[in-house]
Amino acid sequence: MKYLIQFISLVILFSGCVKDAKVKIPKQNPFIVTHCYISPTDSIIVAKVYLSQPLYQTANANNDEPVTDAKVEIQSNTQTKQLLYNSTLRQYQLKASEFNILPNSTYTLYISLPNGNNTSATTSIPAGYLAPTKLYLDSIIQQGGWYQHRANLEFLDPPNEKNYYAITWGYKELKNTDTILSEVNNSFKLLVNDSRFNGALNKETFNIYPASFDTTFIAYRIYFLNTSYDYYEYFNSVNRNANSSGNPFAEPALVYTNFKNGLGVFAGYTRVDANLYLK
């Protein structure tokens, strides 16, 4: 009985010390989020600008709405041009004919908002165009109930320099005697760097899903990109982040950004396209 009374007294004593904590949650302004990829082969320069969702703030269902009142400029060693907002396409754009994107050159993208927030990033275009030496299909395989083509691509890596590559594809189909080229399949990017084959011949094998197996599907359109480090590292980090999602044993992966005081990526590449016809 003695010990029971002591125990009850201790419970009452400590319960009387409990107080509601008043913690001031830090206010964080949203970051400017920008995606812009430039290449000498493109006919238009496009930048998409958004605002991030700050930590500790109520989620906004419309946080994917683009910023429409930003000032977006691209700069080289010789010129500066402004990208204007296209309300229909919801993006900032500039005709490539008005601003030269050249191999082996460096560019900076500046974004500023009316409230004074600003950000910038710099990227480089690789020195030249690198074409595959071989590109062919070798088999049809079944994986997970889906049929896929196995493709092979070979290329000779330039020596004594660090290079980064990406491979993706679209489709070519015949519709009413016209050849239709679909958009690039952005859901897949085979990313490669030359750390294991610098200056040597390299072969990559990858599986690609056909658009269909009917008579209108005539070829894949393969896009072989020689990219900047920023392009390679950004999409590599996106893949790592996706692979860690939902895995309780995986460490969270940060997504790469090269913007100062901002998020997103400004990256460059050269590109060679090739048709991969079905036999």
PDB file of C-alpha atoms in Angstrom:
ATOM      1  CA  MET A   1       0.000   0.000   0.000  1.00  0.00           C
ATOM      2  CA  LYS A   2       2.907   2.298   0.844  1.00  0.00           C
ATOM      3  CA  TYR A   3       4.490   1.805  -2.603  1.00  0.00           C
ATOM      4  CA  LEU A   4       1.162   2.288  -4.360  1.00  0.00           C
ATOM      5  CA  ILE A   5       0.659   5.658  -2.678  1.00  0.00           C
ATOM      6  CA  GLN A   6       4.218   6.714  -3.681  1.00  0.00           C
ATOM      7  CA  PHE A   7       3.596   5.665  -7.290  1.00  0.00           C
ATOM      8  CA  ILE A   8       0.310   7.596  -7.516  1.00  0.00           C
ATOM      9  CA  SER A   9       2.024  10.664  -6.045  1.00  0.00           C
ATOM     10  CA  LEU A  10       4.781  10.536  -8.689  1.00  0.00           C
ATOM     11  CA  VAL A  11       2.226  10.223 -11.512  1.00  0.00           C
ATOM     12  CA  ILE A  12       0.341  13.252 -10.225  1.00  0.00           C
ATOM     13  CA  LEU A  13       3.596  15.204  -9.795  1.00  0.00           C
ATOM     14  CA  PHE A  14       4.873  14.636 -13.349  1.00  0.00           C
ATOM     15  CA  SER A  15       1.468  15.024 -14.991  1.00  0.00           C
ATOM     16  CA  GLY A  16       1.285  18.469 -13.490  1.00  0.00           C
ATOM     17  CA  CYS A  17       4.505  19.423 -15.327  1.00  0.00           C
ATOM     18  CA  VAL A  18       3.114  18.786 -18.808  1.00  0.00           C
ATOM     19  CA  LYS A  19       2.571  21.948 -20.856  1.00  0.00           C
ATOM     20  CA  ASP A  20       1.495  22.581 -24.417  1.00  0.00           C
ATOM     21  CA  ALA A  21       4.543  23.448 -26.489  1.00  0.00           C
ATOM     22  CA  LYS A  22       4.299  26.534 -28.643  1.00  0.00           C
ATOM     23  CA  VAL A  23       6.742  26.096 -31.523  1.00  0.00           C
ATOM     24  CA  LYS A  24       6.958  28.780 -34.147  1.00  0.00           C
ATOM     25  CA  ILE A  25       7.124  27.085 -37.540  1.00  0.00           C
ATOM     26  CA  PRO A  26       9.665  28.846 -39.755  1.00  0.00           C
ATOM     27  CA  LYS A  27       8.217  30.586 -42.783  1.00  0.00           C
ATOM     28  CA  GLN A  28       9.865  29.683 -46.043  1.00  0.00           C
ATOM     29  CA  ASN A  29       9.307  31.453 -49.317  1.00  0.00           C
ATOM     30  CA  PRO A  30       8.808  29.265 -52.384  1.00  0.00           C
ATOM     31  CA  PHE A  31      11.741  28.650 -54.698  1.00  0.00           C
ATOM     32  CA  ILE A  32      11.634  29.339 -58.413  1.00  0.00           C
ATOM     33  CA  VAL A  33      11.554  25.990 -60.240  1.00  0.00           C
ATOM     34  CA  THR A  34      12.806  26.019 -63.836  1.00  0.00           C
ATOM     35  CA  HIS A  35      13.309  23.400 -66.541  1.00  0.00           C
ATOM     36  CA  CYS A  36      15.144  24.370 -69.712  1.00  0.00           C
ATOM     37  CA  TYR A  37      17.065  22.162 -72.165  1.00  0.00           C
ATOM     38  CA  ILE A  38      18.954  23.660 -75.098  1.00  0.00           C
ATOM     39  CA  SER A  39      20.468  22.110 -78.203  1.00  0.00           C
ATOM     40  CA  PRO A  40      21.806  23.346 -81.569  1.00  0.00           C
ATOM     41  CA  THR A  41      19.324  20.995 -83.282  1.00  0.00           C
ATOM     42  CA  ASP A  42      16.213  22.572 -81.732  1.00  0.00           C
ATOM     43  CA  SER A  43      14.181  25.215 -83.557  1.00  0.00           C
ATOM     44  CA  ILE A  44      12.921  26.811 -80.358  1.00  0.00           C
ATOM     45  CA  ILE A  45      14.292  27.502 -76.877  1.00  0.00           C
ATOM     46  CA  VAL A  46      11.750  26.643 -74.168  1.00  0.00           C
ATOM     47  CA  ALA A  47      11.784  27.336 -70.423  1.00  0.00           C
ATOM     48  CA  LYS A  48       9.060  26.272 -67.993  1.00  0.00           C
ATOM     49  CA  VAL A  49       8.869  28.194 -64.715  1.00  0.00           C
ATOM     50  CA  TYR A  50       6.938  27.251 -61.549  1.00  0.00           C
ATOM     51  CA  LEU A  51       7.061  27.896 -57.803  1.00  0.00           C
ATOM     52  CA  SER A  52       7.916  25.208 -55.273  1.00  0.00           C
ATOM     53  CA  GLN A  53       5.634  24.122 -52.427  1.00  0.00           C
ATOM     54  CA  PRO A  54       7.340  25.389 -49.231  1.00  0.00           C
ATOM     55  CA  LEU A  55       7.804  23.046 -46.282  1.00  0.00           C
ATOM     56  CA  TYR A  56       5.260  23.260 -43.420  1.00  0.00           C
ATOM     57  CA  GLN A  57       2.707  25.056 -45.587  1.00  0.00           C
ATOM     58  CA  THR A  58      -0.686  23.774 -46.658  1.00  0.00           C
ATOM     59  CA  ALA A  59      -0.448  21.984 -49.977  1.00  0.00           C
ATOM     60  CA  ASN A  60      -1.889  23.892 -52.883  1.00  0.00           C
ATOM     61  CA  ALA A  61      -3.815  21.822 -55.387  1.00  0.00           C
ATOM     62  CA  ASN A  62      -2.703  24.260 -58.109  1.00  0.00           C
ATOM     63  CA  ASN A  63       0.992  24.294 -57.306  1.00  0.00           C
ATOM     64  CA  ASP A  64       1.717  23.072 -60.842  1.00  0.00           C
ATOM     65  CA  GLU A  65       0.445  26.348 -62.265  1.00  0.00           C
ATOM     66  CA  PRO A  66       3.203  28.093 -64.240  1.00  0.00           C
ATOM     67  CA  VAL A  67       4.603  31.481 -63.326  1.00  0.00           C
ATOM     68  CA  THR A  68       3.379  33.897 -65.991  1.00  0.00           C
ATOM     69  CA  ASP A  69       5.047  37.179 -65.006  1.00  0.00           C
ATOM     70  CA  ALA A  70       8.720  36.197 -64.824  1.00  0.00           C
ATOM     71  CA  LYS A  71      11.497  37.822 -66.790  1.00  0.00           C
ATOM     72  CA  VAL A  72      13.452  35.014 -68.465  1.00  0.00           C
ATOM     73  CA  GLU A  73      16.704  35.750 -70.284  1.00  0.00           C
ATOM     74  CA  ILE A  74      19.362  33.585 -71.893  1.00  0.00           C
ATOM     75  CA  GLN A  75      22.903  34.881 -72.256  1.00  0.00           C
ATOM     76  CA  SER A  76      26.003  33.825 -74.177  1.00  0.00           C
ATOM     77  CA  ASN A  77      29.403  35.487 -74.469  1.00  0.00           C
ATOM     78  CA  THR A  78      28.081  37.701 -77.251  1.00  0.00           C
ATOM     79  CA  GLN A  79      24.351  38.291 -76.756  1.00  0.00           C
ATOM     80  CA  THR A  80      21.386  38.321 -74.385  1.00  0.00           C
ATOM     81  CA  LYS A  81      17.808  37.585 -75.401  1.00  0.00           C
ATOM     82  CA  GLN A  82      14.507  37.434 -73.531  1.00  0.00           C
ATOM     83  CA  LEU A  83      12.128  34.471 -73.697  1.00  0.00           C
ATOM     84  CA  LEU A  84       8.486  35.593 -73.885  1.00  0.00           C
ATOM     85  CA  TYR A  85       5.567  33.799 -72.247  1.00  0.00           C
ATOM     86  CA  ASN A  86       3.215  31.809 -74.478  1.00  0.00           C
ATOM     87  CA  SER A  87      -0.117  31.547 -72.646  1.00  0.00           C
ATOM     88  CA  THR A  88      -1.385  28.765 -74.921  1.00  0.00           C
ATOM     89  CA  LEU A  89       1.602  26.477 -74.380  1.00  0.00           C
ATOM     90  CA  ARG A  90       2.180  27.781 -70.819  1.00  0.00           C
ATOM     91  CA  GLN A  91       5.907  28.264 -71.343  1.00  0.00           C
ATOM     92  CA  TYR A  92       8.542  30.883 -72.111  1.00  0.00           C
ATOM     93  CA  GLN A  93      10.051  30.594 -75.556  1.00  0.00           C
ATOM     94  CA  LEU A  94      12.400  32.095 -78.102  1.00  0.00           C
ATOM     95  CA  LYS A  95      13.034  31.116 -81.719  1.00  0.00           C
ATOM     96  CA  ALA A  96      16.467  29.536 -82.094  1.00  0.00           C
ATOM     97  CA  SER A  97      16.982  31.664 -85.209  1.00  0.00           C
ATOM     98  CA  GLU A  98      17.115  34.696 -82.912  1.00  0.00           C
ATOM     99  CA  PHE A  99      19.728  33.226 -80.575  1.00  0.00           C
ATOM    100  CA  ASN A 100      22.515  30.879 -81.661  1.00  0.00           C
ATOM    101  CA  ILE A 101      23.049  27.704 -79.642  1.00  0.00           C
ATOM    102  CA  LEU A 102      26.450  26.353 -80.664  1.00  0.00           C
ATOM    103  CA  PRO A 103      28.514  23.285 -79.743  1.00  0.00           C
ATOM    104  CA  ASN A 104      31.377  23.812 -77.289  1.00  0.00           C
ATOM    105  CA  SER A 105      29.723  26.941 -75.871  1.00  0.00           C
ATOM    106  CA  THR A 106      28.488  28.054 -72.452  1.00  0.00           C
ATOM    107  CA  TYR A 107      25.154  29.713 -71.673  1.00  0.00           C
ATOM    108  CA  THR A 108      23.446  31.218 -68.623  1.00  0.00           C
ATOM    109  CA  LEU A 109      19.721  31.410 -67.927  1.00  0.00           C
ATOM    110  CA  TYR A 110      18.374  34.179 -65.666  1.00  0.00           C
ATOM    111  CA  ILE A 111      14.881  34.215 -64.114  1.00  0.00           C
ATOM    112  CA  SER A 112      13.555  37.097 -62.034  1.00  0.00           C
ATOM    113  CA  LEU A 113      10.117  37.762 -60.513  1.00  0.00           C
ATOM    114  CA  PRO A 114       8.398  41.100 -59.819  1.00  0.00           C
ATOM    115  CA  ASN A 115       8.780  40.500 -56.047  1.00  0.00           C
ATOM    116  CA  GLY A 116      12.567  40.520 -56.386  1.00  0.00           C
ATOM    117  CA  ASN A 117      13.173  36.751 -56.253  1.00  0.00           C
ATOM    118  CA  ASN A 118      15.679  35.620 -58.839  1.00  0.00           C
ATOM    119  CA  THR A 119      17.735  32.614 -59.826  1.00  0.00           C
ATOM    120  CA  SER A 120      20.240  31.623 -62.503  1.00  0.00           C
ATOM    121  CA  ALA A 121      22.076  28.595 -63.866  1.00  0.00           C
ATOM    122  CA  THR A 122      24.890  27.964 -66.326  1.00  0.00           C
ATOM    123  CA  THR A 123      25.424  25.005 -68.633  1.00  0.00           C
ATOM    124  CA  SER A 124      27.568  23.992 -71.590  1.00  0.00           C
ATOM    125  CA  ILE A 125      26.898  22.364 -74.941  1.00  0.00           C
ATOM    126  CA  PRO A 126      29.223  19.407 -75.697  1.00  0.00           C
ATOM    127  CA  ALA A 127      31.961  19.953 -78.266  1.00  0.00           C
ATOM    128  CA  GLY A 128      30.428  18.081 -81.182  1.00  0.00           C
ATOM    129  CA  TYR A 129      27.975  15.585 -82.622  1.00  0.00           C
ATOM    130  CA  LEU A 130      28.615  11.931 -81.901  1.00  0.00           C
ATOM    131  CA  ALA A 131      26.759   9.428 -84.078  1.00  0.00           C
ATOM    132  CA  PRO A 132      26.288   5.708 -83.398  1.00  0.00           C
ATOM    133  CA  THR A 133      28.526   3.438 -85.459  1.00  0.00           C
ATOM    134  CA  LYS A 134      25.965   0.599 -85.274  1.00  0.00           C
ATOM    135  CA  LEU A 135      22.274   0.495 -84.426  1.00  0.00           C
ATOM    136  CA  TYR A 136      20.148  -2.628 -84.825  1.00  0.00           C
ATOM    137  CA  LEU A 137      17.403  -4.832 -83.364  1.00  0.00           C
ATOM    138  CA  ASP A 138      18.396  -8.398 -82.528  1.00  0.00           C
ATOM    139  CA  SER A 139      15.313 -10.024 -80.979  1.00  0.00           C
ATOM    140  CA  ILE A 140      11.810  -9.763 -79.555  1.00  0.00           C
ATOM    141  CA  ILE A 141      11.483 -10.741 -75.914  1.00  0.00           C
ATOM    142  CA  GLN A 142       8.611 -11.102 -73.474  1.00  0.00           C
ATOM    143  CA  GLN A 143       8.995  -9.541 -70.053  1.00  0.00           C
ATOM    144  CA  GLY A 144       6.229  -9.149 -67.498  1.00  0.00           C
ATOM    145  CA  GLY A 145       3.572 -10.063 -70.059  1.00  0.00           C
ATOM    146  CA  TRP A 146       4.710  -7.361 -72.491  1.00  0.00           C
ATOM    147  CA  TYR A 147       6.553  -7.834 -75.760  1.00  0.00           C
ATOM    148  CA  GLN A 148       9.651  -5.714 -76.257  1.00  0.00           C
ATOM    149  CA  HIS A 149      12.360  -5.278 -78.843  1.00  0.00           C
ATOM    150  CA  ARG A 150      15.962  -5.624 -77.784  1.00  0.00           C
ATOM    151  CA  ALA A 151      18.045  -2.885 -79.385  1.00  0.00           C
ATOM    152  CA  ASN A 152      21.801  -2.529 -79.685  1.00  0.00           C
ATOM    153  CA  LEU A 153      23.706   0.702 -80.137  1.00  0.00           C
ATOM    154  CA  GLU A 154      27.471   1.084 -80.536  1.00  0.00           C
ATOM    155  CA  PHE A 155      29.510   4.280 -80.551  1.00  0.00           C
ATOM    156  CA  LEU A 156      33.134   5.364 -80.280  1.00  0.00           C
ATOM    157  CA  ASP A 157      33.793   7.599 -77.302  1.00  0.00           C
ATOM    158  CA  PRO A 158      36.239  10.514 -77.812  1.00  0.00           C
ATOM    159  CA  PRO A 159      39.431  10.053 -75.749  1.00  0.00           C
ATOM    160  CA  ASN A 160      40.822  12.240 -72.959  1.00  0.00           C
ATOM    161  CA  GLU A 161      37.577  13.976 -72.060  1.00  0.00           C
ATOM    162  CA  LYS A 162      34.591  13.343 -69.811  1.00  0.00           C
ATOM    163  CA  ASN A 163      31.416  12.581 -71.735  1.00  0.00           C
ATOM    164  CA  TYR A 164      27.798  11.908 -70.799  1.00  0.00           C
ATOM    165  CA  TYR A 165      25.159  10.275 -72.965  1.00  0.00           C
ATOM    166  CA  ALA A 166      21.400   9.672 -73.039  1.00  0.00           C
ATOM    167  CA  ILE A 167      19.342   7.447 -75.307  1.00  0.00           C
ATOM    168  CA  THR A 168      15.600   7.643 -75.815  1.00  0.00           C
ATOM    169  CA  TRP A 169      13.144   7.121 -78.658  1.00  0.00           C
ATOM    170  CA  GLY A 170       9.907   7.903 -80.468  1.00  0.00           C
ATOM    171  CA  TYR A 171       7.879   6.016 -83.076  1.00  0.00           C
ATOM    172  CA  LYS A 172       7.381   6.254 -86.818  1.00  0.00           C
ATOM    173  CA  GLU A 173       4.000   5.175 -88.172  1.00  0.00           C
ATOM    174  CA  LEU A 174       2.226   5.289 -91.501  1.00  0.00           C
ATOM    175  CA  LYS A 175      -1.138   7.059 -91.378  1.00  0.00           C
ATOM    176  CA  ASN A 176      -2.974   7.644 -94.668  1.00  0.00           C
ATOM    177  CA  THR A 177       0.325   7.272 -96.600  1.00  0.00           C
ATOM    178  CA  ASP A 178       1.964   9.957 -94.408  1.00  0.00           C
ATOM    179  CA  THR A 179       4.795   9.145 -92.033  1.00  0.00           C
ATOM    180  CA  ILE A 180       3.969  10.347 -88.531  1.00  0.00           C
ATOM    181  CA  LEU A 181       6.680  10.772 -85.901  1.00  0.00           C
ATOM    182  CA  SER A 182       5.507  10.591 -82.308  1.00  0.00           C
ATOM    183  CA  GLU A 183       6.966  12.642 -79.484  1.00  0.00           C
ATOM    184  CA  VAL A 184      10.095  11.499 -77.682  1.00  0.00           C
ATOM    185  CA  ASN A 185       9.416   8.871 -75.026  1.00  0.00           C
ATOM    186  CA  ASN A 186      10.534  10.938 -72.031  1.00  0.00           C
ATOM    187  CA  SER A 187       9.566   8.195 -69.577  1.00  0.00           C
ATOM    188  CA  PHE A 188      12.709   6.299 -70.563  1.00  0.00           C
ATOM    189  CA  LYS A 189      16.250   7.588 -70.662  1.00  0.00           C
ATOM    190  CA  LEU A 190      19.252   5.297 -70.778  1.00  0.00           C
ATOM    191  CA  LEU A 191      21.996   7.355 -69.117  1.00  0.00           C
ATOM    192  CA  VAL A 192      25.664   6.500 -69.617  1.00  0.00           C
ATOM    193  CA  ASN A 193      28.974   8.139 -68.749  1.00  0.00           C
ATOM    194  CA  ASP A 194      32.347   7.107 -70.178  1.00  0.00           C
ATOM    195  CA  SER A 195      34.106   6.303 -66.885  1.00  0.00           C
ATOM    196  CA  ARG A 196      34.471   2.642 -67.950  1.00  0.00           C
ATOM    197  CA  PHE A 197      35.171   3.092 -71.680  1.00  0.00           C
ATOM    198  CA  ASN A 198      36.903   6.469 -72.167  1.00  0.00           C
ATOM    199  CA  GLY A 199      38.247   6.658 -75.707  1.00  0.00           C
ATOM    200  CA  ALA A 200      36.991   3.183 -76.609  1.00  0.00           C
ATOM    201  CA  LEU A 201      34.132   1.554 -78.502  1.00  0.00           C
ATOM    202  CA  ASN A 202      31.081   1.081 -76.313  1.00  0.00           C
ATOM    203  CA  LYS A 203      27.987  -1.071 -76.812  1.00  0.00           C
ATOM    204  CA  GLU A 204      24.677  -0.492 -75.056  1.00  0.00           C
ATOM    205  CA  THR A 205      21.791  -2.977 -75.106  1.00  0.00           C
ATOM    206  CA  PHE A 206      18.326  -1.853 -74.041  1.00  0.00           C
ATOM    207  CA  ASN A 207      14.703  -2.947 -74.343  1.00  0.00           C
ATOM    208  CA  ILE A 208      12.070  -0.738 -75.955  1.00  0.00           C
ATOM    209  CA  TYR A 209       8.299  -1.111 -76.073  1.00  0.00           C
ATOM    210  CA  PRO A 210       6.728  -1.015 -79.528  1.00  0.00           C
ATOM    211  CA  ALA A 211       3.822   1.311 -80.156  1.00  0.00           C
ATOM    212  CA  SER A 212       2.003  -1.635 -81.720  1.00  0.00           C
ATOM    213  CA  PHE A 213       2.620  -4.675 -83.870  1.00  0.00           C
ATOM    214  CA  ASP A 214       0.234  -3.694 -86.649  1.00  0.00           C
ATOM    215  CA  THR A 215       1.186  -2.665 -90.171  1.00  0.00           C
ATOM    216  CA  THR A 216       1.216   1.068 -89.406  1.00  0.00           C
ATOM    217  CA  PHE A 217       4.202   0.756 -87.073  1.00  0.00           C
ATOM    218  CA  ILE A 218       7.264   0.910 -89.325  1.00  0.00           C
ATOM    219  CA  ALA A 219      10.212   2.054 -87.212  1.00  0.00           C
ATOM    220  CA  TYR A 220      11.594   3.424 -83.989  1.00  0.00           C
ATOM    221  CA  ARG A 221      13.145   6.862 -84.038  1.00  0.00           C
ATOM    222  CA  ILE A 222      16.222   6.668 -81.821  1.00  0.00           C
ATOM    223  CA  TYR A 223      17.557   9.857 -80.224  1.00  0.00           C
ATOM    224  CA  PHE A 224      21.229   9.677 -79.232  1.00  0.00           C
ATOM    225  CA  LEU A 225      22.264  12.601 -77.025  1.00  0.00           C
ATOM    226  CA  ASN A 226      25.725  13.797 -76.053  1.00  0.00           C
ATOM    227  CA  THR A 227      24.787  15.767 -72.937  1.00  0.00           C
ATOM    228  CA  SER A 228      26.170  18.220 -70.430  1.00  0.00           C
ATOM    229  CA  TYR A 229      26.954  17.026 -66.918  1.00  0.00           C
ATOM    230  CA  ASP A 230      23.874  18.901 -65.695  1.00  0.00           C
ATOM    231  CA  TYR A 231      21.542  16.914 -67.974  1.00  0.00           C
ATOM    232  CA  TYR A 232      23.089  13.583 -67.000  1.00  0.00           C
ATOM    233  CA  GLU A 233      23.171  14.227 -63.267  1.00  0.00           C
ATOM    234  CA  TYR A 234      19.662  15.666 -63.102  1.00  0.00           C
ATOM    235  CA  PHE A 235      17.970  12.697 -64.771  1.00  0.00           C
ATOM    236  CA  ASN A 236      20.222  10.279 -62.890  1.00  0.00           C
ATOM    237  CA  SER A 237      19.063  11.812 -59.599  1.00  0.00           C
ATOM    238  CA  VAL A 238      15.426  11.672 -60.747  1.00  0.00           C
ATOM    239  CA  ASN A 239      15.860   7.936 -61.357  1.00  0.00           C
ATOM    240  CA  ARG A 240      17.484   7.434 -57.951  1.00  0.00           C
ATOM    241  CA  ASN A 241      14.688   9.352 -56.276  1.00  0.00           C
ATOM    242  CA  ALA A 242      12.017   7.283 -58.043  1.00  0.00           C
ATOM    243  CA  ASN A 243      13.757   4.022 -57.110  1.00  0.00           C
ATOM    244  CA  SER A 244      13.910   4.999 -53.427  1.00  0.00           C
ATOM    245  CA  SER A 245      10.258   6.034 -53.214  1.00  0.00           C
ATOM    246  CA  GLY A 246       8.224   3.688 -51.049  1.00  0.00           C
ATOM    247  CA  ASN A 247      11.264   1.685 -49.987  1.00  0.00           C
ATOM    248  CA  PRO A 248      11.649   1.854 -46.171  1.00  0.00           C
ATOM    249  CA  PHE A 249      15.278   0.684 -46.422  1.00  0.00           C
ATOM    250  CA  ALA A 250      16.382   3.200 -49.062  1.00  0.00           C
ATOM    251  CA  GLU A 251      17.946   6.513 -48.176  1.00  0.00           C
ATOM    252  CA  PRO A 252      16.083   9.498 -49.661  1.00  0.00           C
ATOM    253  CA  ALA A 253      17.746  10.720 -52.838  1.00  0.00           C
ATOM    254  CA  LEU A 254      18.035  14.455 -53.462  1.00  0.00           C
ATOM    255  CA  VAL A 255      17.212  15.654 -56.955  1.00  0.00           C
ATOM    256  CA  TYR A 256      20.084  17.554 -58.583  1.00  0.00           C
ATOM    257  CA  THR A 257      19.742  21.229 -59.407  1.00  0.00           C
ATOM    258  CA  ASN A 258      22.240  23.685 -60.897  1.00  0.00           C
ATOM    259  CA  PHE A 259      20.190  26.808 -60.144  1.00  0.00           C
ATOM    260  CA  LYS A 260      21.498  29.246 -57.550  1.00  0.00           C
ATOM    261  CA  ASN A 261      18.777  29.909 -54.953  1.00  0.00           C
ATOM    262  CA  GLY A 262      16.369  27.884 -57.060  1.00  0.00           C
ATOM    263  CA  LEU A 263      15.354  24.413 -58.182  1.00  0.00           C
ATOM    264  CA  GLY A 264      15.225  22.572 -61.487  1.00  0.00           C
ATOM    265  CA  VAL A 265      17.810  22.230 -64.226  1.00  0.00           C
ATOM    266  CA  PHE A 266      19.252  24.164 -67.144  1.00  0.00           C
ATOM    267  CA  ALA A 267      21.085  21.697 -69.379  1.00  0.00           C
ATOM    268  CA  GLY A 268      22.453  21.284 -72.892  1.00  0.00           C
ATOM    269  CA  TYR A 269      23.075  18.545 -75.406  1.00  0.00           C
ATOM    270  CA  THR A 270      23.803  17.738 -79.017  1.00  0.00           C
ATOM    271  CA  ARG A 271      21.584  15.137 -80.671  1.00  0.00           C
ATOM    272  CA  VAL A 272      21.770  12.688 -83.559  1.00  0.00           C
ATOM    273  CA  ASP A 273      18.578  10.942 -84.710  1.00  0.00           C
ATOM    274  CA  ALA A 274      18.377   7.590 -86.486  1.00  0.00           C
ATOM    275  CA  ASN A 275      15.576   5.373 -87.784  1.00  0.00           C
ATOM    276  CA  LEU A 276      15.526   1.778 -86.588  1.00  0.00           C
ATOM    277  CA  TYR A 277      13.306  -0.021 -89.101  1.00  0.00           C
ATOM    278  CA  LEU A 278      11.503  -3.273 -88.347  1.00  0.00           C
ATOM    279  CA  LYS A 279      12.397  -6.160 -90.615  1.00  0.00           C
TER     280      LYS A 279
END
